[in-house]
Short mmCIF file of N, CA, C and O in Angstrom, two decimals:
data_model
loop_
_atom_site.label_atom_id
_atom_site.label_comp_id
_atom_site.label_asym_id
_atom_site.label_seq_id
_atom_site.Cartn_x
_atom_site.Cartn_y
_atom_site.Cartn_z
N UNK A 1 33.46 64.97 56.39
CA UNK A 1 32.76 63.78 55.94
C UNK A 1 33.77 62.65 55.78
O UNK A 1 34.50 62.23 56.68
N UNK A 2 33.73 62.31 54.79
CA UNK A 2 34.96 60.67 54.09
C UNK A 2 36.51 61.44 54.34
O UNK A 2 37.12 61.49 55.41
N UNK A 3 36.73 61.75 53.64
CA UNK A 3 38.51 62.51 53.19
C UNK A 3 38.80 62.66 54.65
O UNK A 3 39.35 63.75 54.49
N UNK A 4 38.84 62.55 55.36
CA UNK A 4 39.64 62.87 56.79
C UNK A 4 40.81 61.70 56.59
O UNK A 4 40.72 60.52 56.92
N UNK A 5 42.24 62.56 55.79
CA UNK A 5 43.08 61.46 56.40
C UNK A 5 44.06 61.62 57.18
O UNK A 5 44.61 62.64 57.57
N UNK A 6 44.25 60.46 57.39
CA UNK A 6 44.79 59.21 56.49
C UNK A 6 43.91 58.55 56.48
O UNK A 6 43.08 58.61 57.39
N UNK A 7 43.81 57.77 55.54
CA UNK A 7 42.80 56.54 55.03
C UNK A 7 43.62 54.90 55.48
O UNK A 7 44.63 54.59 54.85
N UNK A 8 43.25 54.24 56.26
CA UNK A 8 44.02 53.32 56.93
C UNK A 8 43.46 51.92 56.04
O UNK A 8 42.31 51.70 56.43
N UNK A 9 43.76 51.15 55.26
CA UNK A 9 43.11 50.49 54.16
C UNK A 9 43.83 48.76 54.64
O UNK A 9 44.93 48.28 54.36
N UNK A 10 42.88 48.28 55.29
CA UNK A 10 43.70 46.46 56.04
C UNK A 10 43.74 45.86 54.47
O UNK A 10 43.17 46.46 53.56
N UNK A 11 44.34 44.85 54.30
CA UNK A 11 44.69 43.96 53.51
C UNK A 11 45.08 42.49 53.72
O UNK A 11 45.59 42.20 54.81
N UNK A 12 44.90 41.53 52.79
CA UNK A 12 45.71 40.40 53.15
C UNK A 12 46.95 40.16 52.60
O UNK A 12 46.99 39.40 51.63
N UNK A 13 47.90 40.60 52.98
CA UNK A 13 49.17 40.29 52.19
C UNK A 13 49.75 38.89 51.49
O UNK A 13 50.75 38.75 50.79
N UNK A 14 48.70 37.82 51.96
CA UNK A 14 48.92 36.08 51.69
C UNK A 14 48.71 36.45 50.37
O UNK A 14 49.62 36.44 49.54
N UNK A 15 47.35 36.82 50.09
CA UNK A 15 47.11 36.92 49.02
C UNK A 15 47.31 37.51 47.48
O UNK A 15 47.12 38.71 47.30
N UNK A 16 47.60 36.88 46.68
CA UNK A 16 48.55 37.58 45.30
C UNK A 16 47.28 39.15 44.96
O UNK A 16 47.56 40.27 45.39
N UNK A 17 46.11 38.92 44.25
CA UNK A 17 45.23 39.73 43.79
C UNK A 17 45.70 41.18 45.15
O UNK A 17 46.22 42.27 44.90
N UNK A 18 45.38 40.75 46.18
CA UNK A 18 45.88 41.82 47.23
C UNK A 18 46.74 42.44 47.64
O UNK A 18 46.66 43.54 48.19
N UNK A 19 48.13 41.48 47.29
CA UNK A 19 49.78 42.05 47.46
C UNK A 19 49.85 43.11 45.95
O UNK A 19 50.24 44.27 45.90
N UNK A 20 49.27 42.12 44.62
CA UNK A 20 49.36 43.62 43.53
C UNK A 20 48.93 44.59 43.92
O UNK A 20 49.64 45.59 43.96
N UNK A 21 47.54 44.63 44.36
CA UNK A 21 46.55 45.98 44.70
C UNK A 21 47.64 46.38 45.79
O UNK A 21 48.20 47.39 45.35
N UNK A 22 47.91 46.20 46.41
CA UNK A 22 48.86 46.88 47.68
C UNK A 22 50.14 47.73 46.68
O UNK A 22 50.18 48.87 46.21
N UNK A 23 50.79 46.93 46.65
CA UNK A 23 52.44 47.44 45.42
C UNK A 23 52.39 48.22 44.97
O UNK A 23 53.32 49.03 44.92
N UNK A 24 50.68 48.47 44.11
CA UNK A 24 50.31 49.26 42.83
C UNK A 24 50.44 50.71 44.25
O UNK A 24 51.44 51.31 44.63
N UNK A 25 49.11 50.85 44.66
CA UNK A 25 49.02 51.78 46.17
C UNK A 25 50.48 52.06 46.56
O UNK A 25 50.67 53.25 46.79
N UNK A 26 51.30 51.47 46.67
CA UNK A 26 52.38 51.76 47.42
C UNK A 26 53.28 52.87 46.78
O UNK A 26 53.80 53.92 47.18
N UNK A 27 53.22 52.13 45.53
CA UNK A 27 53.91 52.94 44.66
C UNK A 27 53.77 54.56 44.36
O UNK A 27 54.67 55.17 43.77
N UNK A 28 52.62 55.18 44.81
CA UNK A 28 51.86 56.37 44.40
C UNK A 28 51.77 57.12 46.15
O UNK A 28 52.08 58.28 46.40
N UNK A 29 51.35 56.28 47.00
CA UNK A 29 50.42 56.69 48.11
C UNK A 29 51.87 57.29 49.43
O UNK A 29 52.88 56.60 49.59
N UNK A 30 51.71 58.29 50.00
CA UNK A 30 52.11 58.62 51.06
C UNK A 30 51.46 58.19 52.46
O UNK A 30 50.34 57.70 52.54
N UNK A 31 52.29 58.41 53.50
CA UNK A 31 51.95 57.90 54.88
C UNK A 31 50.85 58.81 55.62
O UNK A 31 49.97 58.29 56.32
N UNK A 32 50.94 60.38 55.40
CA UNK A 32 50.26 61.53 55.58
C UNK A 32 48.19 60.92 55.01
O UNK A 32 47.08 60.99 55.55
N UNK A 33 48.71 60.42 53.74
CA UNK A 33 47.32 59.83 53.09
C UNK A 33 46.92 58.38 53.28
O UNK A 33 45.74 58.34 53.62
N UNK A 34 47.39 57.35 53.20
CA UNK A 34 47.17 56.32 53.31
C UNK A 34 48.25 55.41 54.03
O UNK A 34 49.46 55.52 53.84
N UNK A 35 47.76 54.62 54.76
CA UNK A 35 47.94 53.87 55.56
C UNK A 35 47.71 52.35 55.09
O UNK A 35 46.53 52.00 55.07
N UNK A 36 48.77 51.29 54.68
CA UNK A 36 48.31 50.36 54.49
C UNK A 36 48.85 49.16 55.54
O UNK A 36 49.93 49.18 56.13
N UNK A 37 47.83 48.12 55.63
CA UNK A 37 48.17 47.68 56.92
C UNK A 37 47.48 46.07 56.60
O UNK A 37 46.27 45.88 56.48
N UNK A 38 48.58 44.96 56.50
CA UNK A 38 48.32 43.77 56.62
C UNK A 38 47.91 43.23 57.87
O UNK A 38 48.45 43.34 58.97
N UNK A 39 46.59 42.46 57.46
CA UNK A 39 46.32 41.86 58.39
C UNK A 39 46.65 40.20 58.68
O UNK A 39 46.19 39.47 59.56
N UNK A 40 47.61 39.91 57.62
CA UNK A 40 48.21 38.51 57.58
C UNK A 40 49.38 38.33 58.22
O UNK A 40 50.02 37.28 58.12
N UNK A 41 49.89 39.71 59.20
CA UNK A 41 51.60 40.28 60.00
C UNK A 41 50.83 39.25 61.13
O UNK A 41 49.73 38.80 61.47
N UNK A 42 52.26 39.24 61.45
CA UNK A 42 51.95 38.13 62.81
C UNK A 42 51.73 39.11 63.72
O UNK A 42 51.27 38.59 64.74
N UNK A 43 51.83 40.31 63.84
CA UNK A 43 52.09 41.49 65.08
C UNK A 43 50.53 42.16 64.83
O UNK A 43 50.39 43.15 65.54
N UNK A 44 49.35 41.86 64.02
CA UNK A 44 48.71 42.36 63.48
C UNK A 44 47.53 41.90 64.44
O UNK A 44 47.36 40.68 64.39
N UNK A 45 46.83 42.46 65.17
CA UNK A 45 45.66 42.55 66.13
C UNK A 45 44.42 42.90 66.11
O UNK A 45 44.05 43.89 66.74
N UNK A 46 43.36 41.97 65.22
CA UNK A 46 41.98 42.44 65.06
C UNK A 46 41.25 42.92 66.02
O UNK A 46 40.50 43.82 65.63
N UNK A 47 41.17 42.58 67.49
CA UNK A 47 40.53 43.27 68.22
C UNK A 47 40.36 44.94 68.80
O UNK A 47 39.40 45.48 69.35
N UNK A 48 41.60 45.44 68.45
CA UNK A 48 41.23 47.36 68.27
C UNK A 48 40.59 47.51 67.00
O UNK A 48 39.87 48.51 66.98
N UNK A 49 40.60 47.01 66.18
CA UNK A 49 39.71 47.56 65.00
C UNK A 49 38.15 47.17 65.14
O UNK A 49 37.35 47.67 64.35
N UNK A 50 37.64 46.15 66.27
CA UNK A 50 36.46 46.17 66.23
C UNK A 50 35.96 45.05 65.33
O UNK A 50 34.78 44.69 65.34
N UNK A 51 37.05 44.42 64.43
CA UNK A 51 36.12 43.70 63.63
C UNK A 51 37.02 42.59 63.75
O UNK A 51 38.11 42.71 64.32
N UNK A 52 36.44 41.06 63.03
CA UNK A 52 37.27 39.94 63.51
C UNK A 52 38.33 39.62 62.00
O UNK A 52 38.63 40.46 61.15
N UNK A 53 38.72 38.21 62.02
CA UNK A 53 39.90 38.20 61.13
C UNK A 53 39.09 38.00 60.05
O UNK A 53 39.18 38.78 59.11
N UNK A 54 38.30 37.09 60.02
CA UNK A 54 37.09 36.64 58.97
C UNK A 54 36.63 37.96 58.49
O UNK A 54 36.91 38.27 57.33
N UNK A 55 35.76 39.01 59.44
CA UNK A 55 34.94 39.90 58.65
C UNK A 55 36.05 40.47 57.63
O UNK A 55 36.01 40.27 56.42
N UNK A 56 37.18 41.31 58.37
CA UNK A 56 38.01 41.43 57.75
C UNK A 56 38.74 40.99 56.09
O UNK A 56 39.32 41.63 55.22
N UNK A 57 38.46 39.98 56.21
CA UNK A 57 38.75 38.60 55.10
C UNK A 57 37.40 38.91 53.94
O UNK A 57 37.54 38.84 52.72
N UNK A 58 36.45 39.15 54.46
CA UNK A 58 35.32 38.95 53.75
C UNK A 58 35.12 39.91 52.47
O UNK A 58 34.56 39.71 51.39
N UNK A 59 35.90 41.22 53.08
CA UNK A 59 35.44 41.76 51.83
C UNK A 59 36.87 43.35 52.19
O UNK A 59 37.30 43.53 53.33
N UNK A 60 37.14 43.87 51.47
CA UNK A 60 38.08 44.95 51.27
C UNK A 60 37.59 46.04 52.62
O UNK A 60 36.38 46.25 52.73
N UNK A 61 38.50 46.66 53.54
CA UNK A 61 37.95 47.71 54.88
C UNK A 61 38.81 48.75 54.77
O UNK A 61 39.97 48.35 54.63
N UNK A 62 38.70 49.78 54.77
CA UNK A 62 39.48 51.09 55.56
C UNK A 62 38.80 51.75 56.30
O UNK A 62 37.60 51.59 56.52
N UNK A 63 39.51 52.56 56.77
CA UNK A 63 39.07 53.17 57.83
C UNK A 63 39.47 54.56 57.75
O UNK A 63 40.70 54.55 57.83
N UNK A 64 39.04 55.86 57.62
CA UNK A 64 39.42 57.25 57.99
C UNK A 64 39.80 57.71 59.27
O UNK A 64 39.19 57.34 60.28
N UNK A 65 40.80 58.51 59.31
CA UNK A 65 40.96 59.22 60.60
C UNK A 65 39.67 59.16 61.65
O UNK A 65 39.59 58.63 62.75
N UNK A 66 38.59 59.97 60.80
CA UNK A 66 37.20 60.58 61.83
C UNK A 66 36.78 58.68 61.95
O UNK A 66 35.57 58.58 62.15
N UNK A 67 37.23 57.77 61.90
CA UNK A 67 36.97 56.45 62.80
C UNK A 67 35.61 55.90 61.38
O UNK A 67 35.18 54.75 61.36
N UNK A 68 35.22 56.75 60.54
CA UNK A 68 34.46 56.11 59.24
C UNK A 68 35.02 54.84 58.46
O UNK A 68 36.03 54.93 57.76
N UNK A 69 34.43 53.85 58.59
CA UNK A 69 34.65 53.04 58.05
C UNK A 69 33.95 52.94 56.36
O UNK A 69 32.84 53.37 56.06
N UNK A 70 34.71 52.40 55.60
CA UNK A 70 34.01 52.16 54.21
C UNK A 70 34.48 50.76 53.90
O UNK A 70 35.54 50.37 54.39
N UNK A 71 33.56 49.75 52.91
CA UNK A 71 34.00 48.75 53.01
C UNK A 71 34.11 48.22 51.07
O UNK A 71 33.75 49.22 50.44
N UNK A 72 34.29 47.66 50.59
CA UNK A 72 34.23 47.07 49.27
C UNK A 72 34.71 47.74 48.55
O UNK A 72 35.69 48.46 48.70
N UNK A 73 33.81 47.52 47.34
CA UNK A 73 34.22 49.19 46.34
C UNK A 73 34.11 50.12 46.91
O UNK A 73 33.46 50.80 46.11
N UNK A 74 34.24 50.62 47.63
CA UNK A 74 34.01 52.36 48.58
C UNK A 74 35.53 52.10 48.88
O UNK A 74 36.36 52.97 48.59
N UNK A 75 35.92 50.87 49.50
CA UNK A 75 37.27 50.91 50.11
C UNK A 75 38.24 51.02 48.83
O UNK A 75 39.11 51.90 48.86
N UNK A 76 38.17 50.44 48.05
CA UNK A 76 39.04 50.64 46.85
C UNK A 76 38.54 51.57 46.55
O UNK A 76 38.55 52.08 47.67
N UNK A 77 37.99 52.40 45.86
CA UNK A 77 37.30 53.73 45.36
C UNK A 77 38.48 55.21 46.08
O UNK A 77 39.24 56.02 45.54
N UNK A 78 37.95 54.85 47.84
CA UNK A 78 38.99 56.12 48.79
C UNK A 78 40.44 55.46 48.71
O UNK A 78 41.24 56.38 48.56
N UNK A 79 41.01 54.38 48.74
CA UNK A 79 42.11 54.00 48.52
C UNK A 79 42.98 54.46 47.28
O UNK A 79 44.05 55.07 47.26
N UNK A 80 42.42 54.13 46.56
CA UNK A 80 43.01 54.79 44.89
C UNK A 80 42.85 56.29 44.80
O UNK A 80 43.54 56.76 43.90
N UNK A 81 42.09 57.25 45.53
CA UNK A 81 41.85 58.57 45.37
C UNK A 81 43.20 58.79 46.78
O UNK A 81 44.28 59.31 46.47
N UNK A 82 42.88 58.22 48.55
CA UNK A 82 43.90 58.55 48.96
C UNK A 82 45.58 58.67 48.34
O UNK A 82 46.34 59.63 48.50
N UNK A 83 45.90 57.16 47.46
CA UNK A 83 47.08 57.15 46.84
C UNK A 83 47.57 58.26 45.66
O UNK A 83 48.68 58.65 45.29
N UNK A 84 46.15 58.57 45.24
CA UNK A 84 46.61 59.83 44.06
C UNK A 84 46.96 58.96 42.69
O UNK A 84 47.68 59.36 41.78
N UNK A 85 46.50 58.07 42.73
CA UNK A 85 46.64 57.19 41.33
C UNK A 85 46.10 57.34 40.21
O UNK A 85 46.18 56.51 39.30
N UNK A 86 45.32 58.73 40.14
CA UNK A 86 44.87 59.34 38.55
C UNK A 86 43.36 58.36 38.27
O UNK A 86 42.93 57.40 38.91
N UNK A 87 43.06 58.74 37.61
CA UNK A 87 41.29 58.21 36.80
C UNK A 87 41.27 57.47 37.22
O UNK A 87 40.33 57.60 38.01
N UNK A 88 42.02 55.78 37.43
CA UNK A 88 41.56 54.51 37.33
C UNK A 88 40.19 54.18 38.54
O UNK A 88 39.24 53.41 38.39
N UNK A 89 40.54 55.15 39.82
CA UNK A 89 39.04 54.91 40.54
C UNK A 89 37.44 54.97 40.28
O UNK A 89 36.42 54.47 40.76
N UNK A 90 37.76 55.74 39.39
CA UNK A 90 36.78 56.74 39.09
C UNK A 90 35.40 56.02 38.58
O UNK A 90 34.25 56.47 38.67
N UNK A 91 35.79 54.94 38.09
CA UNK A 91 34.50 54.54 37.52
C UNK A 91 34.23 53.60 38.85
O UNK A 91 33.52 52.72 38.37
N UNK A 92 34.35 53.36 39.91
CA UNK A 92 34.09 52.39 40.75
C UNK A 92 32.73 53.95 41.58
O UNK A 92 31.83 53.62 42.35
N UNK A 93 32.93 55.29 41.21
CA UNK A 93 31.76 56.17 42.15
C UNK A 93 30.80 56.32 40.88
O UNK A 93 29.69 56.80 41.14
N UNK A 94 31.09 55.92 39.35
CA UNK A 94 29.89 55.98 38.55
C UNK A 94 28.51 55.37 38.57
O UNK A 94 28.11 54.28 38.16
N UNK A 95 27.94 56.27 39.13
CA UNK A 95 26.18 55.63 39.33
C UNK A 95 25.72 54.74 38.58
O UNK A 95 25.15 53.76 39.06
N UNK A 96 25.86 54.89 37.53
CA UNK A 96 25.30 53.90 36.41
C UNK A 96 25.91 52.43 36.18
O UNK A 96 25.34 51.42 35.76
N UNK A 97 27.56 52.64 36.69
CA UNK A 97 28.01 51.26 36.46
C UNK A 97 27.95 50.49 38.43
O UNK A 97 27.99 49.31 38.79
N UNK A 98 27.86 51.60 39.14
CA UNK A 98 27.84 50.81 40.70
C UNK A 98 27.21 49.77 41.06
O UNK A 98 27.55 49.13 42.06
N UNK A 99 25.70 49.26 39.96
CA UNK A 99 25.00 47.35 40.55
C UNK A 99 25.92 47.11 39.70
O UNK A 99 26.94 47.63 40.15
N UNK A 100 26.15 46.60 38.66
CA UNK A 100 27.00 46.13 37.64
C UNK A 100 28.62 45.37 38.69
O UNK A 100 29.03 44.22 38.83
N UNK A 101 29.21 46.99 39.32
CA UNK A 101 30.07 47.02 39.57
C UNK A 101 30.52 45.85 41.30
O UNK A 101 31.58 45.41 41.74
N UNK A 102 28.69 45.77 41.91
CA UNK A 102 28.53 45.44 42.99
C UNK A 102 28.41 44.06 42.99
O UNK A 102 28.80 43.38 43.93
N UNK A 103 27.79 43.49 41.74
CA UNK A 103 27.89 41.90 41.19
C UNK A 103 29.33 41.27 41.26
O UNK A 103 29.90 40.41 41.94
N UNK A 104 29.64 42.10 40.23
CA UNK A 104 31.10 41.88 40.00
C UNK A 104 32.39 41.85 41.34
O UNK A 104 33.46 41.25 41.43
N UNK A 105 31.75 42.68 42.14
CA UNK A 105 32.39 42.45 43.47
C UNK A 105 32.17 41.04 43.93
O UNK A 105 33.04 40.18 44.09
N UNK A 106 30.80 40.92 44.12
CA UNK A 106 30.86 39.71 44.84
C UNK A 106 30.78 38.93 44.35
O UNK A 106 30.40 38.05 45.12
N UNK A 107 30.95 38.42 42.96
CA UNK A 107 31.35 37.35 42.84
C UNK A 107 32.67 37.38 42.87
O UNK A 107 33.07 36.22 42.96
N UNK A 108 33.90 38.46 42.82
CA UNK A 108 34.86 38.05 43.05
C UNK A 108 35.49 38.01 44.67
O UNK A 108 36.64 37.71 44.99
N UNK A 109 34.51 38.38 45.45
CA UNK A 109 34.58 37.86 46.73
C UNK A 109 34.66 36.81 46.99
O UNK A 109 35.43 36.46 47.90
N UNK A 110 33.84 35.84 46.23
CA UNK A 110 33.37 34.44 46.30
C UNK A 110 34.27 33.97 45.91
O UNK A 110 34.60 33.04 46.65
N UNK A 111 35.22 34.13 44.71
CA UNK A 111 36.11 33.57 44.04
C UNK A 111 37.35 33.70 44.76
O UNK A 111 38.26 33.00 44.31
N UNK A 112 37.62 34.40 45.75
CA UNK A 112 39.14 35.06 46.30
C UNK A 112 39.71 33.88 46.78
O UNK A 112 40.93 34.01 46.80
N UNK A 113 39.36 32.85 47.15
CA UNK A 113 40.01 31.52 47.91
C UNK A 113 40.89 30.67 46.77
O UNK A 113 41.81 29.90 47.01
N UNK A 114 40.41 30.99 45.63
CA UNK A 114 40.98 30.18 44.51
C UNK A 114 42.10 31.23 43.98
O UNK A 114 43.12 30.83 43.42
N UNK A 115 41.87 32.41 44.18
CA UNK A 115 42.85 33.30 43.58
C UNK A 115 43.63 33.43 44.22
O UNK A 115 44.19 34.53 44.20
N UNK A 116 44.18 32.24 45.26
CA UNK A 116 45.49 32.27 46.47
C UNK A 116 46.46 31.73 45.65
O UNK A 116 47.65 32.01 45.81
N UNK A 117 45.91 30.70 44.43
CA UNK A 117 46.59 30.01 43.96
C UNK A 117 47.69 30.71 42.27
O UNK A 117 48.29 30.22 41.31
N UNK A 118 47.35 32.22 42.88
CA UNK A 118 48.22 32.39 41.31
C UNK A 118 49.16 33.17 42.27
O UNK A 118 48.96 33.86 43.26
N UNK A 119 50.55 32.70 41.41
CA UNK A 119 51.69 33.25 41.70
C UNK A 119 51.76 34.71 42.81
O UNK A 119 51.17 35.69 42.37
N UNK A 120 52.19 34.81 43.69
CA UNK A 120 52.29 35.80 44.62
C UNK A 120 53.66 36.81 43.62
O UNK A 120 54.70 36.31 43.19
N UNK A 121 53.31 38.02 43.52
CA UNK A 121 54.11 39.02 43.09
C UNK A 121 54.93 39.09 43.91
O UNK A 121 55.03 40.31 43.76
N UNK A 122 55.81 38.84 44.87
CA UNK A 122 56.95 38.76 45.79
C UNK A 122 57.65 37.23 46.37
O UNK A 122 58.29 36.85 47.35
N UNK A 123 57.03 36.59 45.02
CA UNK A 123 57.27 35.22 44.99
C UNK A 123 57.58 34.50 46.47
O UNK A 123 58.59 33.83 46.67
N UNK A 124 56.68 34.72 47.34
CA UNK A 124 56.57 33.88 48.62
C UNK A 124 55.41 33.14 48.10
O UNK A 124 54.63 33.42 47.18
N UNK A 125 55.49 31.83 49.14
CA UNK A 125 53.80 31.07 49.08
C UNK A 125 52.60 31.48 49.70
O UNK A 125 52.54 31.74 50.90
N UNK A 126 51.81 31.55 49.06
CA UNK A 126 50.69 32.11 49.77
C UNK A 126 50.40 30.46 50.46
O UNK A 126 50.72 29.30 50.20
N UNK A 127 49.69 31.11 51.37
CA UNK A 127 49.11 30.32 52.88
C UNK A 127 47.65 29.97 52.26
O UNK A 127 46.74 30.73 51.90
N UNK A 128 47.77 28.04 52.26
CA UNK A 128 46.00 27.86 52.27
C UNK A 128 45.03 27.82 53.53
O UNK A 128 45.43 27.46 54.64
N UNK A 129 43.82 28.20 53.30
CA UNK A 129 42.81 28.58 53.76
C UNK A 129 41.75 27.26 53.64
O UNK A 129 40.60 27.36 54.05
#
């Protein structure tokens, strides 16, 4: 089913909220399990993945070995379980908090253009959009 890995998880590295979430992952996650992969590298090629730079952009993607894609909270959810990062996923598969949790996504989907503007954790500039 899902768990076929490696779990291949795109990202925007411009972005601060996304370079933490990456660092945090990095710190825990092996190559065998997860795969993390900017899509802000200049060497970085949306057209084998099937999807464009925008969709990409739109909302959090990985991808499993068996070619399953998961997207949003699902993608953070298998990301934090691929990395082995202990409980903190856990409430993102709780039934009861998942609309709650799905609001809260998108409005911070909506909000991600403004959140270019806080300090990048590797103190480069993030790139406006």
């Amino acid at each position: 089913m899902y768990s076929r890995w490696p779990l291949t998880r795109h990202f925007d590295g411009s972005y601060p909220w996304c370079a933490r979430e990456v660092a945090f992952l990095r710190r825990y996650s092996t190559a065998a399990k997860l795969i993390l992969i900017d899509i802000h590298g200049d060497d970085f090629d949306s057209i084998p993945q099937g999807l464009s730079i925008e969709q990409l952009r739109s909302c959090f993607h990985a991808r499993f070995a068996n070619d399953h894609w998961v997207t949003g909270l699902d993608a953070s959810l298998w990301s934090g379980r691929a990395a082995g990062v202990g409980m903190w996923p856990a409430p993102l598969a709780w039934r009861p908090l998942c609309p709650l949790l799905s609001v809260l996504y998108r409005v911070f989907c909506r909000l991600r253009p403004s959140l270019a503007l806080l300090p990048h954790p590797e103190g480069m500039a993030t790139l406006q959009r």
